[in-house]
C-alpha cells in the first residue's frame, strides 16, 4: 500500500467544484499560540494511506492545527440551514469547521478532511469559530468508540491543541479535531436550497450526492425518491443501533443529520449508565426533546423535514411512502439487535415483552445498561443455576428470578447452549463504552498536559467487545462524582 506523506496526499475536491453558493472558500485561522499534537489515531490515517510516521513531524500539527496547507487542499466552509429544536433557522453553515479537501486512497475512496475549531467563517454568527480541548477530546474518542462498536460514524484522525485562549463559562484552551467522513452533507444542506427556492441548485446537490454516494441509483428513473428511500433506511438502521447500545446524541437537529446515515457531530452525547429510557444527556435540553427514548421519533421528524426539502424533485406520494417505512424499519432492526443482545436466534412473538419487561425492571432498579448485558452473556440456563452475578444487579432479586425463569424457558425452546450463546453475545454486548466519567478523566489530565489517558482510551474503545487485560476498571459504572456530569452545547 502506498504510504503518503503530508505533501503527497492525493486530493480530489469534488465539493469545491459545486456552485459557489454552496460554500465559502477560506483558509483556517491559525491559533494565536503554536499548535501541538495532542493525539493521533493511526487507524484513521490508514483510511487515507497516510504514513503514521508523519505524525512525528512538526508540520503535522501545523497542517492539522490550521496554520498551513499542503498542495491539493482547497479549504472551504459548507453552507446549510436546519431545524434546531423544532424551529427552522434559515442559515447555519460551518461556523467553526473547515473542509480542507477530499483525500483519495488507493481503493478509490474519498475522505473529507475537516478541521473543527479552525476559526471564524462567514457562517460563525455569534460564535468565535473555535472548539475547546474538552469538546475535541469528546468528539475524537466517541467517534472512534462508535466505529469500534460497529456504528456508522464520522472518524477522527487527530487532535491538535494550543495555548490559544477560548472563552466559555471559563477560560479554556482551543483545540482542533480533524474529522473524516465520505461526506459532511446534511439534511440541512438540502433544506437551505429548498427554503431559498433554489430548486435548480437543489437538483445539483441531489445529483452530486447520488453520483458520489448512491451511485447505483444514477440510472434509475425515479432516482430522487429512491435516494430518499435509502436515506430513510440508513437513518432507521443507525438510530436503532444507537438505541440498542444505549447512546443518546443530544442535539438531533437536522443540521446534525448526515445524508449518509452516519453519526455526525458529537456534542453533549452520552452513553446510558443506569438504564433510564428518559435519559437526557444535553444539559440545555430542558424539555427532553432529544431524550434517549425520543430519538426514533425525532429521526422520523427529521426525515420529514428532508422529505419536504425534496418535494421539488420527487412525487409527494413516493416520499410519503418512504417515510411510512421508517417506523417498521427502525422497530424491526431494533428488535433484531436486541434479540442478539439477549442471545436469541429465533424470532418469537413473545420476545418483545420478554425484552421490554427486563428493561422495565432495569429502569426500576437502576441497573447499569452496558454491564448488565455483558454479564447476561454468562447466564446459565440449567435448571439449578441461580445466576448470582446477574441477580446482584437488582435490589429485588425475586423480580429478577421471575424474569429469569421466562428467559430460561425461552432459551430452552430454541435449544440454546450456554457456551455458544456467550460467544455470540460478547460480540454484540460491549464491555467498554465511553462513559462520561472516562472522557472527563482524560479531559482533566489533558488540561494538565498529560495526554496519555486519551491514547489509552482510544485503543481500549477501538476494541470494545474484547476483554483487555488489566483494563477491568474501565468497565466500571461511574463513581459518584461522574454520575450526572452536566454536558451542554457550549463547547
Ligand atoms: P452544533 O450544535 O454544534 O451542531 O452547532 C450548530 C451551529 O452553530 C453550526 O452552524 C455550527 O457551525 C455553529 N457553531 C457552534 N459553535 C460555534 C462556535 N464556537 N463558533 C462558530 N460557530 C459555531
Ligand atoms: Mg452541527
XYZ file of C-alpha atoms and ligand atoms in Angstrom, residues 80 84 92-97 116 120 123-131 168 186 251 253 255-256 265 489 491, ligand 1:
51
model
C -26.504 24.697 5.255
C -32.877 23.377 15.626
C -26.378 27.980 9.655
C -23.317 26.578 7.908
C -19.883 25.577 9.146
C -19.313 28.232 11.766
C -16.130 26.707 13.057
C -15.405 23.810 10.719
C -13.382 21.500 13.581
C -14.190 32.234 12.061
C -21.240 31.389 8.978
C -19.936 31.843 12.509
C -22.850 34.091 13.561
C -22.187 34.951 17.231
C -19.599 32.206 17.725
C -15.838 32.531 17.868
C -15.085 29.757 15.384
C -13.259 27.742 17.998
C -13.633 24.461 19.836
C -16.664 29.749 27.527
C -26.505 17.045 5.988
C -28.624 17.530 19.572
C -31.129 18.985 14.823
C -28.141 20.147 10.500
C -26.574 17.319 12.505
C -21.488 15.985 15.272
C -23.816 22.561 23.620
C -18.191 23.658 23.545
P -23.876 22.386 16.693
O -24.989 22.483 17.664
O -22.518 22.161 17.303
O -24.156 21.423 15.610
O -23.733 23.812 16.007
C -24.805 24.476 15.372
C -24.307 25.616 14.528
O -23.568 26.542 15.325
C -23.378 25.222 13.399
O -23.637 26.068 12.323
C -22.021 25.451 13.987
O -21.048 25.669 12.998
C -22.251 26.703 14.816
N -21.319 26.827 15.932
C -21.247 26.079 17.058
N -20.262 26.502 17.853
C -19.664 27.536 17.226
C -18.575 28.414 17.538
N -17.884 28.308 18.671
N -18.260 29.359 16.625
C -18.938 29.486 15.486
N -19.977 28.724 15.136
C -20.339 27.749 15.992
